[in-house]
Amino acid sequence: MNDPRHLHLNAFLMGVGHHEAAWRLPESDPFANTEVAHYQHLARIAERGLLDSVFFADSPSLMTHPARRPAEAIDPVLLLAAMSAVTERIGLIATASTTYDEPYNVARRFASLDAISHGRAGWNVVTSAAEDAGANFGYDTIPGHATRYARAQEFLEVVTGLWSGWQPGAVVADKLAGVYADPALVRTLDHHGEHFSVRGPLNVGRSAQGWPVLVQAGSSPAGITLAARFAEAVFTAQRSLEDGQAFYRELKTATARAGRNPDHVKILPGIVPILGGTEEEALRLERDLDDLMVHEHALHQLAEQIGVAAQDLDLDAPLPAQVRPAEEIEGNRSRYELTVALARKERLTVRQLLNRLGGGRGHRTFAGTPEQLAGTIEQWFRSGAADGFNVMAPVLPSGLEAFVDHVVPLLQERGLFRREYAGSTLREHYGLPVPGLGVAREEASA
Amino acid sequence: MNDPRHLHLNAFLMGVGHHEAAWRLPESDPFANTEVAHYQHLARIAERGLLDSVFFADSPSLMTHPARRPAEAIDPVLLLAAMSAVTERIGLIATASTTYDEPYNVARRFASLDAISHGRAGWNVVTSAAEDAGANFGYDTIPGHATRYARAQEFLEVVTGLWSGWQPGAVVADKLAGVYADPALVRTLDHHGEHFSVRGPLNVGRSAQGWPVLVQAGSSPAGITLAARFAEAVFTAQRSLEDGQAFYRELKTATARAGRNPDHVKILPGIVPILGGTEEEALRLERDLDDLMVHEHALHQLAEQIGVAAQDLDLDAPLPAQVRPAEEIEGNRSRYELTVALARKERLTVRQLLNRLGGGRGHRTFAGTPEQLAGTIEQWFRSGAADGFNVMAPVLPSGLEAFVDHVVPLLQERGLFRREYAGSTLREHYGLPVPGLGVAREEASA
């Protein structure tokens, strides 16, 4: 291998696939969305492919109109606990909100998943931008962007503080002396801040990897600031190589400026792989999926997202010139900017835009052969645009199976990807230091 | 059988056993407290014994001094999700607090466990009385008894309202028409109350049993009021047959007065079975466990609980005449009353009291043979003191194995207990109606 680095691959799971019409394909079980066996099967496929991790997005709200597509969202941390029971190595990452939960509860839930999975847990930190979420927690509208990020920062200080309260070696389990843990190594936190007062200690101790890996996905300035300070992996949504390189440089630089080793934050752009034995076959699958979309379903959500009335959107015309300005967006600003930029840059009609959003919600879609995809992955990886990829199969399980069986072997042949797991924890898969061991050991393991 | 009713048996699980010195026995793995395989093994034993359910208590705080005994408490809902993956029938009940969480999050978490387990979930509703919990959530002291119960009642209204938002038949999954769910059968809640404003709908739908079974354990007047209105099973702590009968009558009467069928609340007193082939063998095990207790560890917690200074407690003298009056107790009032009454009634020294509390925290301890225990269980069941029992093995897994292998067969021979599972959901095991099907069907299934 020329490059001593290895790719990192995360399987972003979503029901029967990221494409919103996936459930309507003949191959799809439309009830699989709430069936744990489906998700356990996906975890086994990802582990067979030696992927670093699987991942679920999340919001504490109904994220789609229930007529439109499978709308239920089982608590992803519970799903991962059930998936951990049938796997041994694959990392398990779930999103949880800092806006609608308490830091003690979140710290405990992810430390619990980490204990259950023997060090395979990761937490994707979001501030919850869904318009509907606030109304489930007593807010008339969702709290503003700046408020959510200020709370998120303190939330992360509390969570990592609670996790570090159990020092290495705290549990001595000395039966003869009748001493279970050394109280000097189980520390209270005594945090008193603007948003939270939390005494601690947490009631869950260190795991095989110390504590869960912190993941982040926001790419607004506030999101990048938070990521630079805390994130160990970042899921992002850059569509061109140049955008990917620019974001990669920006985040690595910000991380170094925050006093951290830039190698300790792995950047994984999202990609929706629509694979076929030939390019034509791949394009046919893409067309079949788009043909199954019900555009009227999606129109209202788009209208709300960009701040126009639904009746002002014409499926066969471009976006109206006037949409709500970015600075008025209190929700998912990255998603808004992606959507508007995509429509303008590629001069899409509303229908075409909805097809693109329906396929991967603004992430990069790639329709082609495994060989073509492996080439693109290598290009991004070798030219400073990615440390790996967040793989968003349009249809599940078949899209993940295609990636694992046909793309992974090509990446291995190119010397880009592992041929077996070297470690057993999520930190080992991603090459991240074990926290809380002090500076010397942290450097040694890096 | 003379009695058409069947006993209901719940295995109350706790680390390596309810006895606080269980971890020091030669047979115990002192690290099992955080090992998922240990809990999966326990779930399989309970299912082999055809028990109705397993159950974890919980508090969002470190519940014991870390030197004293295994102190970690993995989030029980996650543990149950991992246990559901290796079992098919056993019910899965966890405690969660209405004081330190949001109703949307709790409704979703338990509905998720119910989906993952195909209708085997139950929620034990507590208002969290642990003195330390409040400090992890910004409170200088825990909120008062009355405040916690008022919040709990509204919390339950919101949670059951969210659960009932998805009507039977909501998911149509019509691929041809492109309609996943019937929006008319997925209702918002639009709750606006004193403590909560929650719009809904929940993002998890109905399970195989409708929604999770509601369990309750408080036996203060406020606890009984709440149980009469909402609880479908009650875990209680009566020590004598007469106390058991009185509580049973009181709760069944209160349930009828609240307009519910008293058969739809099952009453399960706790029992700590210390089993031996002979009575002498059982008493030896009890003595061995008591000898392993470190009384100094327990002394401070007792002192705090009853409101005296630790230095005023003499291990070999009775409790001081002056303890804090019940009406000043804001924490676990039932536990306090149990403790003080136990000491006074049985004229125990502090050391003896600590032994009794160390064995089952005030629950009834029974040391004897399987035949003797089966006799006691039958007596309570047939004389209106219990619909079943909450079995608190002092040592795990051996205590649960002994109960399943030696007591369950005797209960079956007496015609008191099932010889196979008749249903697959927790509601079927407990003979509870499926909620949300309307009056006619509810009566038919009762």
Short mmCIF file of C-alpha atoms in Angstrom, two decimals, chain A residues 23-31 33-37 40 58-63 65-79 81-82 84-86 100-102 104-105 108-110 112-113 115-118 131-140 162 166 171-183 186 192 196-205 292 294 297, chain B residues 23-31 33-37 40 58-63 65-79 81-82 84-86 100-102 104-105 108-110 112-113 115-118 131-140 162 166 171-183 186 192 196-205 292 294 297:
data_model
loop_
_atom_site.label_atom_id
_atom_site.label_comp_id
_atom_site.label_asym_id
_atom_site.label_seq_id
_atom_site.Cartn_x
_atom_site.Cartn_y
_atom_site.Cartn_z
CA TRP A 23 -40.62 0.15 0.40
CA ARG A 24 -42.74 -0.05 -2.77
CA LEU A 25 -40.29 -2.26 -4.68
CA PRO A 26 -41.45 -5.87 -5.16
CA GLU A 27 -38.42 -7.11 -3.19
CA SER A 28 -39.19 -5.02 -0.08
CA ASP A 29 -41.08 -6.21 2.98
CA PRO A 30 -43.17 -3.13 3.78
CA PHE A 31 -43.45 -4.18 7.44
CA ASN A 33 -39.38 -1.06 9.21
CA THR A 34 -40.42 -2.18 12.71
CA GLU A 35 -39.04 -5.73 12.58
CA VAL A 36 -35.92 -6.30 14.65
CA ALA A 37 -34.91 -9.35 12.57
CA GLN A 40 -30.17 -7.79 12.91
CA ASP A 58 -32.96 9.99 14.80
CA SER A 59 -35.41 12.65 15.83
CA PRO A 60 -37.95 12.61 18.70
CA SER A 61 -40.84 13.22 16.30
CA LEU A 62 -42.68 11.65 13.41
CA MET A 63 -40.28 12.57 10.62
CA HIS A 65 -46.20 12.12 6.77
CA PRO A 66 -47.41 8.63 7.72
CA ALA A 67 -49.00 8.02 4.31
CA ARG A 68 -45.74 8.70 2.51
CA ARG A 69 -43.32 6.00 3.58
CA PRO A 70 -42.57 3.80 6.60
CA ALA A 71 -42.82 6.45 9.28
CA GLU A 72 -42.09 4.68 12.55
CA ALA A 73 -38.68 5.11 14.14
CA ILE A 74 -37.91 2.60 16.86
CA ASP A 75 -35.54 4.09 19.44
CA PRO A 76 -32.20 3.45 17.69
CA VAL A 77 -30.25 2.78 20.88
CA LEU A 78 -32.63 -0.10 21.67
CA LEU A 79 -32.36 -1.45 18.14
CA ALA A 81 -28.73 -3.22 21.74
CA ALA A 82 -30.73 -5.98 20.05
CA SER A 84 -25.31 -6.18 19.39
CA ALA A 85 -26.68 -9.51 20.62
CA VAL A 86 -26.18 -11.14 17.21
CA TYR A 100 -34.85 17.29 24.16
CA ASP A 101 -33.11 15.11 26.71
CA GLU A 102 -31.06 15.35 29.90
CA TYR A 104 -27.38 12.28 32.71
CA ASN A 105 -29.86 10.15 30.77
CA ARG A 108 -26.05 6.66 30.81
CA ARG A 109 -27.86 5.31 27.75
CA PHE A 110 -24.76 5.37 25.53
CA SER A 112 -24.99 1.27 28.71
CA LEU A 113 -24.87 0.43 25.00
CA ALA A 115 -21.14 -1.89 28.18
CA ILE A 116 -23.60 -4.25 26.50
CA SER A 117 -21.61 -4.29 23.25
CA HIS A 118 -18.18 -4.49 24.93
CA GLU A 131 -39.65 21.36 12.92
CA ASP A 132 -42.06 18.99 14.68
CA ALA A 133 -39.83 17.90 17.55
CA GLY A 134 -40.20 21.00 19.72
CA ALA A 135 -43.97 20.59 19.95
CA ASN A 136 -43.46 17.19 21.62
CA PHE A 137 -41.49 18.86 24.41
CA GLY A 138 -43.48 21.92 25.30
CA TYR A 139 -42.02 24.36 22.77
CA ASP A 140 -44.23 26.39 20.42
CA LEU A 162 -19.75 11.94 33.69
CA TRP A 166 -15.14 6.32 36.55
CA VAL A 171 -13.71 -1.70 39.90
CA VAL A 172 -11.49 -3.89 42.06
CA ALA A 173 -14.13 -6.49 42.98
CA ASP A 174 -12.16 -7.69 46.01
CA LYS A 175 -14.38 -10.38 47.48
CA LEU A 176 -12.12 -11.11 50.44
CA ALA A 177 -11.92 -7.51 51.61
CA GLY A 178 -15.55 -6.85 50.69
CA VAL A 179 -14.64 -3.87 48.49
CA TYR A 180 -16.34 -3.66 45.10
CA ALA A 181 -14.96 -0.37 43.73
CA ASP A 182 -12.32 2.07 44.91
CA PRO A 183 -14.37 5.14 45.86
CA VAL A 186 -15.42 6.97 41.15
CA HIS A 192 -22.96 23.88 37.76
CA PHE A 196 -27.38 22.11 33.70
CA SER A 197 -26.47 21.23 37.27
CA VAL A 198 -25.32 17.64 37.52
CA ARG A 199 -23.62 16.06 40.52
CA GLY A 200 -22.84 12.54 39.36
CA PRO A 201 -21.26 10.08 39.49
CA LEU A 202 -22.82 8.20 36.60
CA ASN A 203 -24.18 4.76 37.45
CA VAL A 204 -22.35 3.08 34.57
CA GLY A 205 -18.59 2.72 34.47
CA LEU A 292 -42.31 4.86 -7.61
CA VAL A 294 -45.32 10.04 -5.06
CA HIS A 297 -46.24 13.63 -0.74
CA TRP B 23 -21.23 -10.96 44.94
CA ARG B 24 -18.80 -12.15 47.63
CA LEU B 25 -19.91 -15.79 47.49
CA PRO B 26 -17.37 -18.16 45.90
CA GLU B 27 -19.89 -19.04 43.17
CA SER B 28 -20.46 -15.43 42.06
CA ASP B 29 -18.68 -13.69 39.18
CA PRO B 30 -18.11 -10.24 40.67
CA PHE B 31 -17.94 -8.69 37.18
CA ASN B 33 -23.10 -7.04 37.07
CA THR B 34 -22.20 -5.34 33.77
CA GLU B 35 -22.03 -8.45 31.57
CA VAL B 36 -24.94 -8.84 29.16
CA ALA B 37 -24.38 -12.61 28.84
CA GLN B 40 -29.33 -13.18 28.86
CA ASP B 58 -34.03 1.50 38.31
CA SER B 59 -32.98 4.95 39.42
CA PRO B 60 -31.06 7.62 37.48
CA SER B 61 -28.35 7.76 40.11
CA LEU B 62 -25.66 5.67 41.74
CA MET B 63 -27.83 3.70 44.17
CA HIS B 65 -21.76 3.42 47.77
CA PRO B 66 -19.39 2.02 45.12
CA ALA B 67 -17.25 0.19 47.68
CA ARG B 68 -20.23 -1.69 49.07
CA ARG B 69 -21.53 -3.90 46.29
CA PRO B 70 -21.76 -3.94 42.47
CA ALA B 71 -22.94 -0.38 41.93
CA GLU B 72 -23.35 0.04 38.19
CA ALA B 73 -26.84 -0.06 36.72
CA ILE B 74 -26.92 -0.50 32.97
CA ASP B 75 -30.02 1.15 31.49
CA PRO B 76 -32.55 -1.66 32.03
CA VAL B 77 -34.50 -0.99 28.83
CA LEU B 78 -31.32 -1.60 26.83
CA LEU B 79 -30.55 -4.75 28.79
CA ALA B 81 -33.64 -5.29 24.37
CA ALA B 82 -30.51 -7.44 24.36
CA SER B 84 -35.27 -10.10 24.01
CA ALA B 85 -32.89 -11.17 21.25
CA VAL B 86 -32.23 -14.55 22.91
CA TYR B 100 -36.46 12.94 35.51
CA ASP B 101 -37.53 12.24 31.96
CA GLU B 102 -39.94 13.51 29.29
CA TYR B 104 -42.47 11.59 24.73
CA ASN B 105 -39.11 9.92 25.33
CA ARG B 108 -41.21 5.99 22.71
CA ARG B 109 -38.61 3.94 24.57
CA PHE B 110 -41.14 1.45 25.94
CA SER B 112 -39.77 0.54 21.01
CA LEU B 113 -39.05 -2.30 23.43
CA ALA B 115 -41.96 -3.51 19.02
CA ILE B 116 -38.57 -5.19 19.29
CA SER B 117 -39.91 -7.93 21.56
CA HIS B 118 -43.18 -8.41 19.64
CA GLU B 131 -32.16 10.98 47.48
CA ASP B 132 -29.29 11.34 45.02
CA ALA B 133 -31.28 11.40 41.80
CA GLY B 134 -32.45 15.00 41.97
CA ALA B 135 -28.90 16.33 42.06
CA ASN B 136 -28.25 14.76 38.65
CA PHE B 137 -31.08 16.81 37.16
CA GLY B 138 -30.57 20.28 38.56
CA TYR B 139 -32.52 19.90 41.82
CA ASP B 140 -30.99 20.77 45.18
CA LEU B 162 -49.40 8.94 22.69
CA TRP B 166 -51.80 4.90 16.46
CA VAL B 171 -50.42 0.69 8.85
CA VAL B 172 -51.88 -0.45 5.53
CA ALA B 173 -48.56 -0.69 3.63
CA ASP B 174 -50.31 -0.51 0.26
CA LYS B 175 -47.43 -0.66 -2.21
CA LEU B 176 -49.60 -0.30 -5.29
CA ALA B 177 -51.37 2.84 -4.10
CA GLY B 178 -48.20 4.19 -2.50
CA VAL B 179 -49.90 4.61 0.89
CA TYR B 180 -47.97 3.42 3.94
CA ALA B 181 -50.31 4.37 6.79
CA ASP B 182 -53.83 5.75 6.93
CA PRO B 183 -53.31 9.29 8.29
CA VAL B 186 -52.43 8.20 13.25
CA HIS B 192 -51.72 20.99 27.03
CA PHE B 196 -46.46 19.06 29.80
CA SER B 197 -47.44 20.23 26.32
CA VAL B 198 -47.11 17.40 23.82
CA ARG B 199 -48.44 17.42 20.29
CA GLY B 200 -47.62 13.95 19.00
CA PRO B 201 -48.09 11.67 17.20
CA LEU B 202 -45.56 9.26 18.60
CA ASN B 203 -43.08 7.88 16.05
CA VAL B 204 -43.69 4.27 17.10
CA GLY B 205 -46.97 2.48 16.44
CA LEU B 292 -20.47 -11.78 54.33
CA VAL B 294 -20.12 -5.45 55.84
CA HIS B 297 -21.32 -0.01 54.70
#
